[in-house]
PDB file of C-alpha atoms in Angstrom:
ATOM      1  CA  MET H   1      11.692  -3.062  23.173  1.00 82.00           C
ATOM      2  CA  THR H   2      10.286  -5.777  21.264  1.00 89.00           C
ATOM      3  CA  VAL H   3      11.067  -5.711  17.446  1.00 90.00           C
ATOM      4  CA  LYS H   4       7.259  -5.880  17.085  1.00 90.00           C
ATOM      5  CA  SER H   5       6.864  -2.993  18.797  1.00 92.00           C
ATOM      6  CA  ARG H   6       9.998  -1.210  17.219  1.00 92.00           C
ATOM      7  CA  VAL H   7       8.219  -1.578  13.630  1.00 92.00           C
ATOM      8  CA  ARG H   8       4.626  -0.551  14.939  1.00 92.00           C
ATOM      9  CA  GLU H   9       6.332   2.892  15.840  1.00 93.00           C
ATOM     10  CA  ARG H  10       7.912   3.549  13.456  1.00 92.00           C
ATOM     11  CA  ILE H  11       4.481   2.794  11.273  1.00 93.00           C
ATOM     12  CA  ALA H  12       3.023   5.034  13.742  1.00 92.00           C
ATOM     13  CA  LYS H  13       5.587   7.979  13.749  1.00 92.00           C
ATOM     14  CA  SER H  14       4.913   7.872   9.310  1.00 91.00           C
ATOM     15  CA  GLN H  15       3.714   9.893   7.448  1.00 92.00           C
ATOM     16  CA  ASN H  16       3.101   7.102   4.262  1.00 92.00           C
ATOM     17  CA  CYS H  17       0.894   4.723   3.594  1.00 94.00           C
ATOM     18  CA  VAL H  18       2.782   2.248   2.219  1.00 95.00           C
ATOM     19  CA  PHE H  19       5.843   0.621   3.710  1.00 95.00           C
ATOM     20  CA  LEU H  20       8.580  -1.341   2.095  1.00 93.00           C
ATOM     21  CA  ARG H  21       9.780  -4.543   3.626  1.00 90.00           C
ATOM     22  CA  SER H  22      13.162  -2.390   3.410  1.00 89.00           C
ATOM     23  CA  ASP H  23      12.170   0.413   5.442  1.00 91.00           C
ATOM     24  CA  PHE H  24      12.365  -2.063   8.619  1.00 89.00           C
ATOM     25  CA  GLU H  25      16.118  -2.880   8.173  1.00 86.00           C
ATOM     26  CA  GLY H  26      17.800  -0.954  11.003  1.00 87.00           C
ATOM     27  CA  ILE H  27      15.287  -2.652  13.025  1.00 88.00           C
ATOM     28  CA  SER H  28      16.487  -5.919  13.404  1.00 85.00           C
ATOM     29  CA  THR H  29      17.670  -8.646  10.703  1.00 86.00           C
ATOM     30  CA  TYR H  30      15.439  -9.695   7.575  1.00 87.00           C
ATOM     31  CA  GLN H  31      13.609 -12.509   9.319  1.00 89.00           C
ATOM     32  CA  GLN H  32      13.152 -10.664  12.521  1.00 91.00           C
ATOM     33  CA  ALA H  33      11.212  -7.798  10.786  1.00 90.00           C
ATOM     34  CA  GLY H  34       9.136 -10.601   8.640  1.00 90.00           C
ATOM     35  CA  LYS H  35       7.852 -12.315  11.071  1.00 93.00           C
ATOM     36  CA  ALA H  36       7.321  -8.835  12.991  1.00 93.00           C
ATOM     37  CA  LEU H  37       5.132  -8.093   9.534  1.00 94.00           C
ATOM     38  CA  ARG H  38       3.297 -11.095   9.806  1.00 94.00           C
ATOM     39  CA  GLU H  39       2.029 -10.727  13.131  1.00 95.00           C
ATOM     40  CA  LEU H  40       1.181  -7.009  12.122  1.00 94.00           C
ATOM     41  CA  VAL H  41      -0.949  -8.538   9.417  1.00 94.00           C
ATOM     42  CA  LEU H  42      -2.446 -11.220  11.460  1.00 94.00           C
ATOM     43  CA  SER H  43      -3.620  -8.478  13.902  1.00 92.00           C
ATOM     44  CA  GLY H  44      -5.400  -6.428  11.129  1.00 91.00           C
ATOM     45  CA  GLU H  45      -3.104  -3.616  11.935  1.00 93.00           C
ATOM     46  CA  LEU H  46      -1.355  -3.971   8.545  1.00 94.00           C
ATOM     47  CA  MET H  47      -2.212  -5.407   4.729  1.00 94.00           C
ATOM     48  CA  ARG H  48       0.190  -7.440   2.924  1.00 94.00           C
ATOM     49  CA  ILE H  49      -0.734  -5.888  -1.054  1.00 94.00           C
ATOM     50  CA  GLY H  50       2.082  -7.380  -2.663  1.00 92.00           C
ATOM     51  CA  TYR H  51       5.866  -8.893  -2.361  1.00 91.00           C
ATOM     52  CA  GLY H  52       7.448  -7.061   0.278  1.00 91.00           C
ATOM     53  CA  LEU H  53       4.896  -4.507   0.094  1.00 94.00           C
ATOM     54  CA  TYR H  54       2.576  -3.771   3.105  1.00 95.00           C
ATOM     55  CA  ALA H  55       0.219  -0.637   3.531  1.00 95.00           C
ATOM     56  CA  LYS H  56      -1.693   0.800   7.265  1.00 95.00           C
ATOM     57  CA  ALA H  57      -4.504  -1.258   7.483  1.00 94.00           C
ATOM     58  CA  ARG H  58      -8.026  -1.057   9.824  1.00 92.00           C
ATOM     59  CA  VAL H  59     -10.936  -3.238  10.478  1.00 90.00           C
ATOM     60  CA  ASN H  60     -14.350  -1.560   9.159  1.00 90.00           C
ATOM     61  CA  ARG H  61     -16.650  -1.152  11.839  1.00 92.00           C
ATOM     62  CA  ILE H  62     -19.546  -2.444   9.442  1.00 94.00           C
ATOM     63  CA  SER H  63     -18.267  -5.041   7.878  1.00 91.00           C
ATOM     64  CA  GLY H  64     -15.293  -5.965  10.234  1.00 89.00           C
ATOM     65  CA  GLU H  65     -12.868  -6.645   7.679  1.00 90.00           C
ATOM     66  CA  VAL H  66      -9.719  -5.128   7.281  1.00 91.00           C
ATOM     67  CA  MET H  67      -9.538  -2.240   4.711  1.00 91.00           C
ATOM     68  CA  PRO H  68      -6.398   0.472   4.578  1.00 91.00           C
ATOM     69  CA  ASP H  69      -6.384   3.615   6.870  1.00 91.00           C
ATOM     70  CA  CYS H  70      -5.872   5.733   4.210  1.00 89.00           C
ATOM     71  CA  ALA H  71      -6.770   9.270   3.215  1.00 87.00           C
ATOM     72  CA  GLY H  72      -7.673   8.418  -0.547  1.00 82.00           C
ATOM     73  CA  GLY H  73      -8.736   4.780  -0.410  1.00 86.00           C
ATOM     74  CA  ALA H  74      -7.422   2.054  -2.472  1.00 87.00           C
ATOM     75  CA  ASP H  75      -6.632   3.831  -5.293  1.00 87.00           C
ATOM     76  CA  SER H  76      -4.330   5.990  -3.547  1.00 89.00           C
ATOM     77  CA  VAL H  77      -2.368   3.249  -2.198  1.00 92.00           C
ATOM     78  CA  LEU H  78      -1.873   1.991  -5.223  1.00 91.00           C
ATOM     79  CA  ILE H  79      -0.651   4.819  -6.508  1.00 91.00           C
ATOM     80  CA  GLU H  80       1.946   5.350  -3.261  1.00 93.00           C
ATOM     81  CA  ALA H  81       2.698   1.960  -3.592  1.00 94.00           C
ATOM     82  CA  LEU H  82       4.122   2.911  -7.427  1.00 93.00           C
ATOM     83  CA  GLU H  83       5.608   5.583  -6.163  1.00 93.00           C
ATOM     84  CA  ARG H  84       7.532   4.083  -3.570  1.00 94.00           C
ATOM     85  CA  LEU H  85       8.922   1.375  -6.318  1.00 92.00           C
ATOM     86  CA  GLY H  86      10.008   4.052  -8.428  1.00 93.00           C
ATOM     87  CA  VAL H  87       7.794   3.314 -11.164  1.00 92.00           C
ATOM     88  CA  SER H  88       6.229   5.774 -13.506  1.00 93.00           C
ATOM     89  CA  TYR H  89       2.146   5.180 -14.354  1.00 91.00           C
ATOM     90  CA  THR H  90      -0.721   6.644 -15.946  1.00 90.00           C
ATOM     91  CA  VAL H  91      -4.132   6.982 -14.971  1.00 89.00           C
ATOM     92  CA  ASP H  92      -7.338   6.668 -17.175  1.00 89.00           C
ATOM     93  CA  SER H  93      -9.027   9.243 -18.760  1.00 90.00           C
ATOM     94  CA  LEU H  94     -11.895  10.073 -16.649  1.00 89.00           C
ATOM     95  CA  SER H  95      -9.991   9.676 -13.983  1.00 87.00           C
ATOM     96  CA  GLU H  96      -7.134  12.099 -15.235  1.00 88.00           C
ATOM     97  CA  LYS H  97      -9.738  14.572 -16.136  1.00 91.00           C
ATOM     98  CA  TYR H  98     -10.947  14.818 -12.819  1.00 88.00           C
ATOM     99  CA  MET H  99      -7.411  15.284 -10.841  1.00 84.00           C
ATOM    100  CA  SER H 100      -7.046  18.101 -13.568  1.00 88.00           C
ATOM    101  CA  GLY H 101     -10.762  20.026 -12.557  1.00 90.00           C
ATOM    102  CA  GLN H 102     -11.896  19.569 -16.166  1.00 93.00           C
ATOM    103  CA  SER H 103     -14.313  17.450 -14.677  1.00 90.00           C
ATOM    104  CA  THR H 104     -16.792  17.173 -11.825  1.00 91.00           C
ATOM    105  CA  GLN H 105     -17.854  13.839 -12.029  1.00 90.00           C
ATOM    106  CA  VAL H 106     -16.162  11.529  -9.701  1.00 86.00           C
ATOM    107  CA  PRO H 107     -14.370   8.592 -11.359  1.00 86.00           C
ATOM    108  CA  ALA H 108     -15.592   5.079  -9.181  1.00 83.00           C
ATOM    109  CA  HIS H 109     -11.755   3.872  -8.985  1.00 80.00           C
ATOM    110  CA  VAL H 110      -9.122   5.116 -10.820  1.00 85.00           C
ATOM    111  CA  LYS H 111      -7.516   2.646 -13.188  1.00 87.00           C
ATOM    112  CA  VAL H 112      -3.593   2.797 -12.413  1.00 87.00           C
ATOM    113  CA  THR H 113      -1.671   1.323 -15.954  1.00 88.00           C
ATOM    114  CA  PRO H 114       2.653   1.162 -15.187  1.00 91.00           C
ATOM    115  CA  ASP H 115       4.088   2.461 -18.157  1.00 90.00           C
ATOM    116  CA  ASP H 116       7.112   0.063 -18.028  1.00 87.00           C
ATOM    117  CA  PRO H 117       5.773  -3.123 -20.097  1.00 86.00           C
ATOM    118  CA  ALA H 118       8.310  -5.200 -18.000  1.00 87.00           C
ATOM    119  CA  PHE H 119       6.711  -4.595 -14.761  1.00 87.00           C
ATOM    120  CA  ASN H 120       4.877  -7.908 -13.648  1.00 87.00           C
ATOM    121  CA  ARG H 121       4.271  -7.140  -9.804  1.00 88.00           C
ATOM    122  CA  LYS H 122       1.322  -8.089  -8.204  1.00 90.00           C
ATOM    123  CA  ILE H 123      -0.124  -5.449  -6.600  1.00 92.00           C
ATOM    124  CA  THR H 124      -3.508  -5.683  -5.193  1.00 91.00           C
ATOM    125  CA  VAL H 125      -5.654  -3.625  -2.299  1.00 90.00           C
ATOM    126  CA  GLY H 126      -9.090  -5.106  -1.538  1.00 85.00           C
ATOM    127  CA  LYS H 127     -10.699  -5.315  -5.226  1.00 84.00           C
ATOM    128  CA  HIS H 128      -8.243  -2.902  -6.624  1.00 84.00           C
ATOM    129  CA  LYS H 129      -5.324  -3.983  -8.327  1.00 85.00           C
ATOM    130  CA  ILE H 130      -2.895  -2.914 -10.698  1.00 83.00           C
ATOM    131  CA  ASN H 131      -3.215  -3.426 -14.552  1.00 66.00           C
ATOM    132  CA  CYS H 132      -0.389  -4.876 -16.131  1.00 65.00           C
ATOM    133  CA  PRO H 133       0.155  -3.853 -19.795  1.00 57.00           C
TER     134      PRO H 133
END
Protein backbone atom coordinates (compact mmCIF):
# COMPACT_ATOMS: atom_id res chain seq x y z
CA MET A 1 0.00 0.00 0.00
CA THR A 2 1.47 3.36 -1.01
CA VAL A 3 1.75 6.41 1.21
CA LYS A 4 -0.74 8.28 -0.97
CA SER A 5 -3.34 5.52 -0.61
CA ARG A 6 -2.82 5.41 3.17
CA VAL A 7 -3.31 9.19 3.38
CA ARG A 8 -6.40 8.95 1.17
CA GLU A 9 -7.79 6.15 3.36
CA ARG A 10 -7.25 8.15 6.56
CA ILE A 11 -9.02 11.15 5.03
CA ALA A 12 -11.97 9.01 3.91
CA LYS A 13 -12.41 7.47 7.39
CA SER A 14 -12.20 10.82 9.20
CA GLN A 15 -15.21 12.84 10.38
CA ASN A 16 -13.17 16.06 10.08
CA CYS A 17 -13.18 18.33 7.04
CA VAL A 18 -9.92 20.06 7.98
CA PHE A 19 -6.61 18.26 8.39
CA LEU A 20 -3.28 19.32 9.80
CA ARG A 21 -0.12 17.95 8.27
CA SER A 22 0.64 16.44 11.67
CA ASP A 23 -2.44 14.19 11.33
CA PHE A 24 -0.42 12.04 8.92
CA GLU A 25 2.79 11.67 10.96
CA GLY A 26 2.31 7.98 11.76
CA ILE A 27 2.00 7.00 8.11
CA SER A 28 5.49 7.84 6.85
CA THR A 29 8.21 10.44 6.98
CA TYR A 30 7.51 14.17 6.88
CA GLN A 31 8.66 14.50 3.26
CA GLN A 32 6.68 11.49 2.00
CA ALA A 33 3.48 12.71 3.68
CA GLY A 34 4.02 16.17 2.17
CA LYS A 35 4.46 14.69 -1.29
CA ALA A 36 1.28 12.61 -0.94
CA LEU A 37 -0.66 15.68 0.24
CA ARG A 38 0.63 17.74 -2.71
CA GLU A 39 -0.46 15.02 -5.12
CA LEU A 40 -3.94 14.91 -3.56
CA VAL A 41 -4.18 18.71 -3.88
CA LEU A 42 -3.23 18.51 -7.56
CA SER A 43 -5.85 15.80 -8.17
CA GLY A 44 -8.57 17.90 -6.51
CA GLU A 45 -9.20 15.58 -3.55
CA LEU A 46 -7.81 18.13 -1.06
CA MET A 47 -7.53 21.92 -0.88
CA ARG A 48 -4.57 23.64 0.69
CA ILE A 49 -6.11 26.38 2.85
CA GLY A 50 -3.03 27.49 4.76
CA TYR A 51 0.44 26.47 5.89
CA GLY A 52 0.06 22.84 6.96
CA LEU A 53 -3.75 23.02 6.66
CA TYR A 54 -5.80 21.03 4.19
CA ALA A 55 -9.54 20.55 3.64
CA LYS A 56 -11.55 17.83 1.92
CA ALA A 57 -12.42 18.96 -1.59
CA ARG A 58 -14.39 18.03 -4.66
CA VAL A 59 -14.78 19.43 -8.15
CA ASN A 60 -17.89 21.55 -8.72
CA ARG A 61 -20.03 19.96 -11.45
CA ILE A 62 -21.10 23.32 -12.85
CA SER A 63 -17.97 25.47 -12.78
CA GLY A 64 -15.34 22.71 -12.75
CA GLU A 65 -13.49 24.45 -9.90
CA VAL A 66 -12.30 22.79 -6.71
CA MET A 67 -14.49 23.57 -3.69
CA PRO A 68 -14.65 22.39 -0.07
CA ASP A 69 -16.50 19.13 0.46
CA CYS A 70 -18.06 20.08 3.80
CA ALA A 71 -21.68 20.49 4.83
CA GLY A 72 -21.34 24.12 5.95
CA GLY A 73 -19.22 25.26 3.02
CA ALA A 74 -16.26 27.62 3.22
CA ASP A 75 -17.40 29.28 6.45
CA SER A 76 -17.49 26.02 8.38
CA VAL A 77 -14.05 25.12 7.02
CA LEU A 78 -12.60 28.39 8.39
CA ILE A 79 -14.21 27.82 11.78
CA GLU A 80 -13.05 24.19 11.94
CA ALA A 81 -9.51 25.24 10.98
CA LEU A 82 -9.35 27.70 13.88
CA GLU A 83 -10.75 25.09 16.26
CA ARG A 84 -8.20 22.51 15.09
CA LEU A 85 -5.42 25.07 15.68
CA GLY A 86 -6.79 25.84 19.16
CA VAL A 87 -7.42 29.53 18.42
CA SER A 88 -10.39 31.29 20.01
CA TYR A 89 -12.46 33.40 17.64
CA THR A 90 -15.53 35.60 17.32
CA VAL A 91 -18.06 35.89 14.53
CA ASP A 92 -19.79 39.07 13.37
CA SER A 93 -22.97 40.19 15.14
CA LEU A 94 -25.36 39.29 12.30
CA SER A 95 -24.03 35.73 12.13
CA GLU A 96 -24.13 35.46 15.93
CA LYS A 97 -27.81 36.46 15.97
CA TYR A 98 -28.63 33.91 13.28
CA MET A 99 -26.71 31.11 15.03
CA SER A 100 -28.41 31.83 18.37
CA GLY A 101 -31.89 31.92 16.79
CA GLN A 102 -32.54 35.63 17.40
CA SER A 103 -32.80 36.31 13.65
CA THR A 104 -34.09 34.38 10.66
CA GLN A 105 -32.03 36.39 8.19
CA VAL A 106 -29.28 34.17 6.80
CA PRO A 107 -25.95 36.03 6.41
CA ALA A 108 -24.20 35.81 3.04
CA HIS A 109 -21.07 34.59 4.78
CA VAL A 110 -19.71 34.54 8.30
CA LYS A 111 -16.93 36.96 9.19
CA VAL A 112 -14.58 35.11 11.52
CA THR A 113 -12.04 37.11 13.55
CA PRO A 114 -9.42 35.49 15.82
CA ASP A 115 -9.39 36.86 19.38
CA ASP A 116 -5.61 36.66 19.70
CA PRO A 117 -3.96 39.76 18.16
CA ALA A 118 -0.72 37.78 17.70
CA PHE A 119 -2.43 35.31 15.35
CA ASN A 120 -1.07 36.03 11.88
CA ARG A 121 -1.64 32.83 9.89
CA LYS A 122 -3.23 33.20 6.51
CA ILE A 123 -6.19 30.84 6.07
CA THR A 124 -8.10 31.14 2.80
CA VAL A 125 -10.90 29.05 1.32
CA GLY A 126 -11.78 30.43 -2.11
CA LYS A 127 -12.83 34.05 -1.59
CA HIS A 128 -13.35 33.58 2.17
CA LYS A 129 -10.46 34.29 4.50
CA ILE A 130 -9.72 34.93 8.14
CA ASN A 131 -9.96 38.60 9.15
CA CYS A 132 -6.86 39.25 11.25
CA PRO A 133 -7.09 42.19 13.68
